[in-house]
Amino acid sequence: MEFKINILPILLVFVLLFSCTNLEETLYTQVNSNDYGNTPAEVETIVGGAYTSLRGFRDELSNSYPTSEYVFFLNEVASDEATIPTRGTDWFDGGNYQEAQRHLYSPNNPMILSAWRYCYQGIASVNGIIFQVDNSELSDNAKAPIFAELRAVRAYYYYLLLDMFGNVPIVTDFEDTELPTNSSREDLFKFIEEELTNVIPLISDDILYGRFTQNVANTLLARLYLNSEAFVGIPRWQDCINVCERIDGYSLEPDYFANFVTENQTSTENIFVIPYDHKEGTLGNYLHSMTFHYLHRFTVSATGDYPWCANGISAQPGVYSKFDDNDKRKKAMLEGEQINLNTGSVIVMDTGAPLIYTEDISNFTDAKQNEGVRLNKYEVKSGENWERDHDWVVMRYAEVLMMQAECHLRLGNLGLAKTFVSVVSDRAGIETPNDITLEYLNDELLREFIFEGQRRTTNIRFGTYFQPWWEKGATPLTHGIFPIPQSELDKNPNLQQNLGY
């Protein structure tokens, strides 16, 4: 898609920080604020780097992409939504996916390191940009909204850390080279809340595509309050409702899948996305190639004009069955016979068996090539590149409606809860029951936000995360957050491992 924000090549190397604990270098000397960043136009290009960081990165230590390997994989496989079964010799990868599926998390799991580094690399980028803007020749009045927007982006990264790791360092000063210590989950929650409430009045109240505006920051704040009981033991249901009521200017798309087409920048529902455009060199947006069978390209193009696929991540058994046949959202998963467009016949795998995606996975540690319903939410077209061009959806207006529904239900306002749920379920073509229960709402959240990376957090909030499910026994309460990566502990003696690891 075409970018709607001015993300130009960053002319300065403003960050080489790979984790919050690698602080031995004098990093601020890498920011040459005397040569660049003195005009509003130059500052705009620098601020764009904060948004560029949201697409993640890959280096010799980690694949830190939020759309696929391994940040998305980690949260999805840890939920009851998706799985990455071992298929013969494929996808064992040292048992990392099996470990995440079974909630037997190791501090040495590269997926956990990738998630940690995704967040702290982004935070380091934002801190470096704040430093550079602060040293520019802009007036204090001109700097204020820029700082506010950058702090909102940084709060997003800290929200992810709060959710995934809980007790982590808070680093806000780019010049601080001291090895940081853990902050408690309660202190981190308070920090995020204060950051958002302080900056919201200072950032734009317009609808700006791919930018942190008041609507985006309020959606993030509502998420914080929705999960407050799970995060810090204090329910904040009414606070979540109050914040949701401030979010304005969006509406549900009549077609659910309009939010996930390649040119999804026209969506009236998407509140915040991470923009991608392969012509601009964006990387990491190749999830569909991680789910489809090796020969799936011939179901998209008769000539096979579609990128190579790795036959990996799929829906867990039982997920596909939670959708009624008339539920339009069921098409977010791909099941059944896969037809070769060149021959008109079912594709034959190298095993000699037909390629028929099945909901059942007979053996998690030795699955057949065709087992597992596949992720199919974003538009798929022939001629696509490995790096797809749809923008990655982070927040939608449907989420705002469902947050209000859940909070009203938990507060005993059943009529109001049904009103909000009905708006979403009507679009999907299904009826809303008269008596909405938390169990129903939990399933409806699965159906509406399937494969959007929210499910692990929902599992924890509803308590199902700690119960046994497919290929997983009961999970200890301490495993509601991941361990701090061992490599980070090794580098920083001030860090303490999370309880239970």
JSON list of N, CA, C and O in Angstrom, two decimals, residues 83-129:
[
{"chain": "A", "resi": 83, "resn": "THR", "atom": "N", "xyz": [-0.81, -22.93, 16.55]},
{"chain": "A", "resi": 83, "resn": "THR", "atom": "CA", "xyz": [0.23, -23.89, 16.91]},
{"chain": "A", "resi": 83, "resn": "THR", "atom": "C", "xyz": [1.21, -24.02, 15.76]},
{"chain": "A", "resi": 83, "resn": "THR", "atom": "O", "xyz": [0.88, -23.72, 14.60]},
{"chain": "A", "resi": 84, "resn": "ILE", "atom": "N", "xyz": [2.41, -24.44, 16.06]},
{"chain": "A", "resi": 84, "resn": "ILE", "atom": "CA", "xyz": [3.40, -24.75, 15.03]},
{"chain": "A", "resi": 84, "resn": "ILE", "atom": "C", "xyz": [3.86, -26.18, 15.28]},
{"chain": "A", "resi": 84, "resn": "ILE", "atom": "O", "xyz": [4.83, -26.44, 16.00]},
{"chain": "A", "resi": 85, "resn": "PRO", "atom": "N", "xyz": [3.14, -27.15, 14.69]},
{"chain": "A", "resi": 85, "resn": "PRO", "atom": "CA", "xyz": [3.52, -28.54, 14.92]},
{"chain": "A", "resi": 85, "resn": "PRO", "atom": "C", "xyz": [4.79, -28.91, 14.18]},
{"chain": "A", "resi": 85, "resn": "PRO", "atom": "O", "xyz": [5.12, -28.32, 13.15]},
{"chain": "A", "resi": 86, "resn": "THR", "atom": "N", "xyz": [5.52, -29.86, 14.70]},
{"chain": "A", "resi": 86, "resn": "THR", "atom": "CA", "xyz": [6.67, -30.41, 14.00]},
{"chain": "A", "resi": 86, "resn": "THR", "atom": "C", "xyz": [6.16, -31.31, 12.89]},
{"chain": "A", "resi": 86, "resn": "THR", "atom": "O", "xyz": [5.33, -32.20, 13.11]},
{"chain": "A", "resi": 87, "resn": "ARG", "atom": "N", "xyz": [6.65, -31.08, 11.67]},
{"chain": "A", "resi": 87, "resn": "ARG", "atom": "CA", "xyz": [6.20, -31.86, 10.51]},
{"chain": "A", "resi": 87, "resn": "ARG", "atom": "C", "xyz": [7.41, -32.59, 9.94]},
{"chain": "A", "resi": 87, "resn": "ARG", "atom": "O", "xyz": [8.18, -32.01, 9.18]},
{"chain": "A", "resi": 88, "resn": "GLY", "atom": "N", "xyz": [7.58, -33.85, 10.36]},
{"chain": "A", "resi": 88, "resn": "GLY", "atom": "CA", "xyz": [8.76, -34.59, 9.94]},
{"chain": "A", "resi": 88, "resn": "GLY", "atom": "C", "xyz": [10.00, -33.93, 10.53]},
{"chain": "A", "resi": 88, "resn": "GLY", "atom": "O", "xyz": [10.13, -33.80, 11.75]},
{"chain": "A", "resi": 89, "resn": "THR", "atom": "N", "xyz": [10.89, -33.48, 9.65]},
{"chain": "A", "resi": 89, "resn": "THR", "atom": "CA", "xyz": [12.10, -32.78, 10.12]},
{"chain": "A", "resi": 89, "resn": "THR", "atom": "C", "xyz": [11.91, -31.27, 10.13]},
{"chain": "A", "resi": 89, "resn": "THR", "atom": "O", "xyz": [12.83, -30.54, 10.54]},
{"chain": "A", "resi": 90, "resn": "ASP", "atom": "N", "xyz": [10.76, -30.80, 9.68]},
{"chain": "A", "resi": 90, "resn": "ASP", "atom": "CA", "xyz": [10.51, -29.36, 9.61]},
{"chain": "A", "resi": 90, "resn": "ASP", "atom": "C", "xyz": [9.88, -28.84, 10.90]},
{"chain": "A", "resi": 90, "resn": "ASP", "atom": "O", "xyz": [9.03, -29.50, 11.51]},
{"chain": "A", "resi": 91, "resn": "TRP", "atom": "N", "xyz": [10.29, -27.67, 11.30]},
{"chain": "A", "resi": 91, "resn": "TRP", "atom": "CA", "xyz": [9.68, -26.90, 12.38]},
{"chain": "A", "resi": 91, "resn": "TRP", "atom": "C", "xyz": [9.91, -27.50, 13.77]},
{"chain": "A", "resi": 91, "resn": "TRP", "atom": "O", "xyz": [9.17, -27.19, 14.69]},
{"chain": "A", "resi": 92, "resn": "PHE", "atom": "N", "xyz": [10.95, -28.31, 13.91]},
{"chain": "A", "resi": 92, "resn": "PHE", "atom": "CA", "xyz": [11.33, -28.69, 15.27]},
{"chain": "A", "resi": 92, "resn": "PHE", "atom": "C", "xyz": [12.11, -27.56, 15.93]},
{"chain": "A", "resi": 92, "resn": "PHE", "atom": "O", "xyz": [11.81, -27.14, 17.04]},
{"chain": "A", "resi": 93, "resn": "ASP", "atom": "N", "xyz": [13.13, -27.10, 15.22]},
{"chain": "A", "resi": 93, "resn": "ASP", "atom": "CA", "xyz": [13.89, -25.91, 15.64]},
{"chain": "A", "resi": 93, "resn": "ASP", "atom": "C", "xyz": [14.29, -25.96, 17.12]},
{"chain": "A", "resi": 93, "resn": "ASP", "atom": "O", "xyz": [14.03, -25.02, 17.89]},
{"chain": "A", "resi": 94, "resn": "GLY", "atom": "N", "xyz": [14.90, -27.05, 17.50]},
{"chain": "A", "resi": 94, "resn": "GLY", "atom": "CA", "xyz": [15.38, -27.18, 18.87]},
{"chain": "A", "resi": 94, "resn": "GLY", "atom": "C", "xyz": [14.28, -27.32, 19.91]},
{"chain": "A", "resi": 94, "resn": "GLY", "atom": "O", "xyz": [14.55, -27.18, 21.11]},
{"chain": "A", "resi": 95, "resn": "GLY", "atom": "N", "xyz": [13.07, -27.61, 19.46]},
{"chain": "A", "resi": 95, "resn": "GLY", "atom": "CA", "xyz": [11.94, -27.77, 20.39]},
{"chain": "A", "resi": 95, "resn": "GLY", "atom": "C", "xyz": [11.36, -26.46, 20.88]},
{"chain": "A", "resi": 95, "resn": "GLY", "atom": "O", "xyz": [10.54, -26.46, 21.82]},
{"chain": "A", "resi": 96, "resn": "ASN", "atom": "N", "xyz": [11.73, -25.35, 20.26]},
{"chain": "A", "resi": 96, "resn": "ASN", "atom": "CA", "xyz": [11.28, -24.04, 20.75]},
{"chain": "A", "resi": 96, "resn": "ASN", "atom": "C", "xyz": [9.77, -23.87, 20.66]},
{"chain": "A", "resi": 96, "resn": "ASN", "atom": "O", "xyz": [9.13, -23.30, 21.55]},
{"chain": "A", "resi": 97, "resn": "TYR", "atom": "N", "xyz": [9.17, -24.35, 19.56]},
{"chain": "A", "resi": 97, "resn": "TYR", "atom": "CA", "xyz": [7.72, -24.20, 19.40]},
{"chain": "A", "resi": 97, "resn": "TYR", "atom": "C", "xyz": [6.97, -25.16, 20.31]},
{"chain": "A", "resi": 97, "resn": "TYR", "atom": "O", "xyz": [5.91, -24.82, 20.85]},
{"chain": "A", "resi": 98, "resn": "GLN", "atom": "N", "xyz": [7.50, -26.35, 20.48]},
{"chain": "A", "resi": 98, "resn": "GLN", "atom": "CA", "xyz": [6.88, -27.30, 21.41]},
{"chain": "A", "resi": 98, "resn": "GLN", "atom": "C", "xyz": [6.90, -26.75, 22.83]},
{"chain": "A", "resi": 98, "resn": "GLN", "atom": "O", "xyz": [5.93, -26.89, 23.58]},
{"chain": "A", "resi": 99, "resn": "GLU", "atom": "N", "xyz": [7.98, -26.13, 23.19]},
{"chain": "A", "resi": 99, "resn": "GLU", "atom": "CA", "xyz": [8.13, -25.53, 24.51]},
{"chain": "A", "resi": 99, "resn": "GLU", "atom": "C", "xyz": [7.08, -24.44, 24.73]},
{"chain": "A", "resi": 99, "resn": "GLU", "atom": "O", "xyz": [6.43, -24.38, 25.79]},
{"chain": "A", "resi": 100, "resn": "ALA", "atom": "N", "xyz": [6.89, -23.58, 23.72]},
{"chain": "A", "resi": 100, "resn": "ALA", "atom": "CA", "xyz": [5.91, -22.50, 23.85]},
{"chain": "A", "resi": 100, "resn": "ALA", "atom": "C", "xyz": [4.48, -23.05, 23.86]},
{"chain": "A", "resi": 100, "resn": "ALA", "atom": "O", "xyz": [3.62, -22.57, 24.61]},
{"chain": "A", "resi": 101, "resn": "GLN", "atom": "N", "xyz": [4.21, -24.06, 23.03]},
{"chain": "A", "resi": 101, "resn": "GLN", "atom": "CA", "xyz": [2.89, -24.68, 23.00]},
{"chain": "A", "resi": 101, "resn": "GLN", "atom": "C", "xyz": [2.50, -25.21, 24.38]},
{"chain": "A", "resi": 101, "resn": "GLN", "atom": "O", "xyz": [1.36, -25.08, 24.82]},
{"chain": "A", "resi": 102, "resn": "ARG", "atom": "N", "xyz": [3.46, -25.79, 25.07]},
{"chain": "A", "resi": 102, "resn": "ARG", "atom": "CA", "xyz": [3.19, -26.44, 26.36]},
{"chain": "A", "resi": 102, "resn": "ARG", "atom": "C", "xyz": [3.45, -25.55, 27.56]},
{"chain": "A", "resi": 102, "resn": "ARG", "atom": "O", "xyz": [3.37, -25.99, 28.70]},
{"chain": "A", "resi": 103, "resn": "HIS", "atom": "N", "xyz": [3.78, -24.28, 27.28]},
{"chain": "A", "resi": 103, "resn": "HIS", "atom": "CA", "xyz": [4.04, -23.30, 28.35]},
{"chain": "A", "resi": 103, "resn": "HIS", "atom": "C", "xyz": [5.20, -23.72, 29.26]},
{"chain": "A", "resi": 103, "resn": "HIS", "atom": "O", "xyz": [5.22, -23.38, 30.44]},
{"chain": "A", "resi": 104, "resn": "LEU", "atom": "N", "xyz": [6.16, -24.41, 28.67]},
{"chain": "A", "resi": 104, "resn": "LEU", "atom": "CA", "xyz": [7.36, -24.80, 29.40]},
{"chain": "A", "resi": 104, "resn": "LEU", "atom": "C", "xyz": [8.50, -23.86, 28.98]},
{"chain": "A", "resi": 104, "resn": "LEU", "atom": "O", "xyz": [9.51, -24.28, 28.42]},
{"chain": "A", "resi": 105, "resn": "TYR", "atom": "N", "xyz": [8.30, -22.59, 29.26]},
{"chain": "A", "resi": 105, "resn": "TYR", "atom": "CA", "xyz": [9.16, -21.56, 28.71]},
{"chain": "A", "resi": 105, "resn": "TYR", "atom": "C", "xyz": [10.56, -21.63, 29.30]},
{"chain": "A", "resi": 105, "resn": "TYR", "atom": "O", "xyz": [10.74, -21.69, 30.52]},
{"chain": "A", "resi": 106, "resn": "SER", "atom": "N", "xyz": [11.54, -21.55, 28.42]},
{"chain": "A", "resi": 106, "resn": "SER", "atom": "CA", "xyz": [12.94, -21.48, 28.83]},
{"chain": "A", "resi": 106, "resn": "SER", "atom": "C", "xyz": [13.47, -20.08, 28.59]},
{"chain": "A", "resi": 106, "resn": "SER", "atom": "O", "xyz": [13.17, -19.47, 27.55]},
{"chain": "A", "resi": 107, "resn": "PRO", "atom": "N", "xyz": [14.27, -19.54, 29.51]},
{"chain": "A", "resi": 107, "resn": "PRO", "atom": "CA", "xyz": [14.88, -18.23, 29.27]},
{"chain": "A", "resi": 107, "resn": "PRO", "atom": "C", "xyz": [15.81, -18.20, 28.06]},
{"chain": "A", "resi": 107, "resn": "PRO", "atom": "O", "xyz": [16.19, -17.13, 27.61]},
{"chain": "A", "resi": 108, "resn": "ASN", "atom": "N", "xyz": [16.14, -19.39, 27.53]},
{"chain": "A", "resi": 108, "resn": "ASN", "atom": "CA", "xyz": [17.02, -19.46, 26.36]},
{"chain": "A", "resi": 108, "resn": "ASN", "atom": "C", "xyz": [16.25, -19.58, 25.05]},
{"chain": "A", "resi": 108, "resn": "ASN", "atom": "O", "xyz": [16.86, -19.70, 23.98]},
{"chain": "A", "resi": 109, "resn": "ASN", "atom": "N", "xyz": [14.93, -19.56, 25.10]},
{"chain": "A", "resi": 109, "resn": "ASN", "atom": "CA", "xyz": [14.13, -19.69, 23.88]},
{"chain": "A", "resi": 109, "resn": "ASN", "atom": "C", "xyz": [14.32, -18.45, 23.01]},
{"chain": "A", "resi": 109, "resn": "ASN", "atom": "O", "xyz": [14.10, -17.32, 23.47]},
{"chain": "A", "resi": 110, "resn": "PRO", "atom": "N", "xyz": [14.74, -18.62, 21.75]},
{"chain": "A", "resi": 110, "resn": "PRO", "atom": "CA", "xyz": [15.01, -17.45, 20.90]},
{"chain": "A", "resi": 110, "resn": "PRO", "atom": "C", "xyz": [13.76, -16.62, 20.60]},
{"chain": "A", "resi": 110, "resn": "PRO", "atom": "O", "xyz": [13.88, -15.43, 20.29]},
{"chain": "A", "resi": 111, "resn": "MET", "atom": "N", "xyz": [12.58, -17.22, 20.68]},
{"chain": "A", "resi": 111, "resn": "MET", "atom": "CA", "xyz": [11.37, -16.43, 20.47]},
{"chain": "A", "resi": 111, "resn": "MET", "atom": "C", "xyz": [11.19, -15.41, 21.59]},
{"chain": "A", "resi": 111, "resn": "MET", "atom": "O", "xyz": [10.78, -14.27, 21.36]},
{"chain": "A", "resi": 112, "resn": "ILE", "atom": "N", "xyz": [11.51, -15.82, 22.81]},
{"chain": "A", "resi": 112, "resn": "ILE", "atom": "CA", "xyz": [11.39, -14.91, 23.95]},
{"chain": "A", "resi": 112, "resn": "ILE", "atom": "C", "xyz": [12.41, -13.79, 23.85]},
{"chain": "A", "resi": 112, "resn": "ILE", "atom": "O", "xyz": [12.09, -12.61, 24.09]},
{"chain": "A", "resi": 113, "resn": "LEU", "atom": "N", "xyz": [13.62, -14.11, 23.45]},
{"chain": "A", "resi": 113, "resn": "LEU", "atom": "CA", "xyz": [14.62, -13.08, 23.24]},
{"chain": "A", "resi": 113, "resn": "LEU", "atom": "C", "xyz": [14.18, -12.12, 22.13]},
{"chain": "A", "resi": 113, "resn": "LEU", "atom": "O", "xyz": [14.38, -10.90, 22.23]},
{"chain": "A", "resi": 114, "resn": "SER", "atom": "N", "xyz": [13.60, -12.65, 21.08]},
{"chain": "A", "resi": 114, "resn": "SER", "atom": "CA", "xyz": [13.16, -11.80, 19.96]},
{"chain": "A", "resi": 114, "resn": "SER", "atom": "C", "xyz": [12.09, -10.81, 20.40]},
{"chain": "A", "resi": 114, "resn": "SER", "atom": "O", "xyz": [12.10, -9.64, 19.98]},
{"chain": "A", "resi": 115, "resn": "ALA", "atom": "N", "xyz": [11.16, -11.26, 21.24]},
{"chain": "A", "resi": 115, "resn": "ALA", "atom": "CA", "xyz": [10.12, -10.37, 21.72]},
{"chain": "A", "resi": 115, "resn": "ALA", "atom": "C", "xyz": [10.70, -9.28, 22.61]},
{"chain": "A", "resi": 115, "resn": "ALA", "atom": "O", "xyz": [10.33, -8.10, 22.52]},
{"chain": "A", "resi": 116, "resn": "TRP", "atom": "N", "xyz": [11.61, -9.67, 23.48]},
{"chain": "A", "resi": 116, "resn": "TRP", "atom": "CA", "xyz": [12.27, -8.70, 24.37]},
{"chain": "A", "resi": 116, "resn": "TRP", "atom": "C", "xyz": [13.01, -7.64, 23.56]},
{"chain": "A", "resi": 116, "resn": "TRP", "atom": "O", "xyz": [12.89, -6.43, 23.79]},
{"chain": "A", "resi": 117, "resn": "ARG", "atom": "N", "xyz": [13.78, -8.10, 22.58]},
{"chain": "A", "resi": 117, "resn": "ARG", "atom": "CA", "xyz": [14.60, -7.18, 21.80]},
{"chain": "A", "resi": 117, "resn": "ARG", "atom": "C", "xyz": [13.76, -6.31, 20.88]},
{"chain": "A", "resi": 117, "resn": "ARG", "atom": "O", "xyz": [14.12, -5.16, 20.59]},
{"chain": "A", "resi": 118, "resn": "TYR", "atom": "N", "xyz": [12.65, -6.83, 20.40]},
{"chain": "A", "resi": 118, "resn": "TYR", "atom": "CA", "xyz": [11.74, -5.99, 19.60]},
{"chain": "A", "resi": 118, "resn": "TYR", "atom": "C", "xyz": [11.32, -4.77, 20.40]},
{"chain": "A", "resi": 118, "resn": "TYR", "atom": "O", "xyz": [11.36, -3.63, 19.90]},
{"chain": "A", "resi": 119, "resn": "CYS", "atom": "N", "xyz": [10.94, -4.98, 21.64]},
{"chain": "A", "resi": 119, "resn": "CYS", "atom": "CA", "xyz": [10.46, -3.87, 22.47]},
{"chain": "A", "resi": 119, "resn": "CYS", "atom": "C", "xyz": [11.58, -2.91, 22.83]},
{"chain": "A", "resi": 119, "resn": "CYS", "atom": "O", "xyz": [11.43, -1.69, 22.69]},
{"chain": "A", "resi": 120, "resn": "TYR", "atom": "N", "xyz": [12.71, -3.44, 23.29]},
{"chain": "A", "resi": 120, "resn": "TYR", "atom": "CA", "xyz": [13.76, -2.54, 23.75]},
{"chain": "A", "resi": 120, "resn": "TYR", "atom": "C", "xyz": [14.52, -1.87, 22.61]},
{"chain": "A", "resi": 120, "resn": "TYR", "atom": "O", "xyz": [15.05, -0.76, 22.78]},
{"chain": "A", "resi": 121, "resn": "GLN", "atom": "N", "xyz": [14.58, -2.52, 21.47]},
{"chain": "A", "resi": 121, "resn": "GLN", "atom": "CA", "xyz": [15.14, -1.83, 20.30]},
{"chain": "A", "resi": 121, "resn": "GLN", "atom": "C", "xyz": [14.26, -0.65, 19.94]},
{"chain": "A", "resi": 121, "resn": "GLN", "atom": "O", "xyz": [14.75, 0.45, 19.64]},
{"chain": "A", "resi": 122, "resn": "GLY", "atom": "N", "xyz": [12.93, -0.85, 19.97]},
{"chain": "A", "resi": 122, "resn": "GLY", "atom": "CA", "xyz": [12.01, 0.25, 19.68]},
{"chain": "A", "resi": 122, "resn": "GLY", "atom": "C", "xyz": [12.12, 1.36, 20.69]},
{"chain": "A", "resi": 122, "resn": "GLY", "atom": "O", "xyz": [12.10, 2.55, 20.34]},
{"chain": "A", "resi": 123, "resn": "ILE", "atom": "N", "xyz": [12.22, 1.00, 21.96]},
{"chain": "A", "resi": 123, "resn": "ILE", "atom": "CA", "xyz": [12.36, 2.01, 23.02]},
{"chain": "A", "resi": 123, "resn": "ILE", "atom": "C", "xyz": [13.65, 2.80, 22.84]},
{"chain": "A", "resi": 123, "resn": "ILE", "atom": "O", "xyz": [13.68, 4.03, 22.99]},
{"chain": "A", "resi": 124, "resn": "ALA", "atom": "N", "xyz": [14.73, 2.10, 22.53]},
{"chain": "A", "resi": 124, "resn": "ALA", "atom": "CA", "xyz": [16.01, 2.78, 22.31]},
{"chain": "A", "resi": 124, "resn": "ALA", "atom": "C", "xyz": [15.91, 3.75, 21.14]},
{"chain": "A", "resi": 124, "resn": "ALA", "atom": "O", "xyz": [16.46, 4.86, 21.17]},
{"chain": "A", "resi": 125, "resn": "SER", "atom": "N", "xyz": [15.22, 3.34, 20.09]},
{"chain": "A", "resi": 125, "resn": "SER", "atom": "CA", "xyz": [15.03, 4.23, 18.94]},
{"chain": "A", "resi": 125, "resn": "SER", "atom": "C", "xyz": [14.29, 5.50, 19.34]},
{"chain": "A", "resi": 125, "resn": "SER", "atom": "O", "xyz": [14.69, 6.61, 19.00]},
{"chain": "A", "resi": 126, "resn": "VAL", "atom": "N", "xyz": [13.20, 5.32, 20.08]},
{"chain": "A", "resi": 126, "resn": "VAL", "atom": "CA", "xyz": [12.40, 6.47, 20.51]},
{"chain": "A", "resi": 126, "resn": "VAL", "atom": "C", "xyz": [13.22, 7.37, 21.42]},
{"chain": "A", "resi": 126, "resn": "VAL", "atom": "O", "xyz": [13.22, 8.61, 21.28]},
{"chain": "A", "resi": 127, "resn": "ASN", "atom": "N", "xyz": [13.94, 6.77, 22.37]},
{"chain": "A", "resi": 127, "resn": "ASN", "atom": "CA", "xyz": [14.75, 7.58, 23.28]},
{"chain": "A", "resi": 127, "resn": "ASN", "atom": "C", "xyz": [15.81, 8.38, 22.53]},
{"chain": "A", "resi": 127, "resn": "ASN", "atom": "O", "xyz": [16.10, 9.54, 22.85]},
{"chain": "A", "resi": 128, "resn": "GLY", "atom": "N", "xyz": [16.41, 7.76, 21.51]},
{"chain": "A", "resi": 128, "resn": "GLY", "atom": "CA", "xyz": [17.40, 8.47, 20.71]},
{"chain": "A", "resi": 128, "resn": "GLY", "atom": "C", "xyz": [16.80, 9.62, 19.94]},
{"chain": "A", "resi": 128, "resn": "GLY", "atom": "O", "xyz": [17.40, 10.69, 19.80]},
{"chain": "A", "resi": 129, "resn": "ILE", "atom": "N", "xyz": [15.59, 9.42, 19.43]},
{"chain": "A", "resi": 129, "resn": "ILE", "atom": "CA", "xyz": [14.92, 10.49, 18.67]},
{"chain": "A", "resi": 129, "resn": "ILE", "atom": "C", "xyz": [14.53, 11.63, 19.61]},
{"chain": "A", "resi": 129, "resn": "ILE", "atom": "O", "xyz": [14.68, 12.81, 19.26]}
]
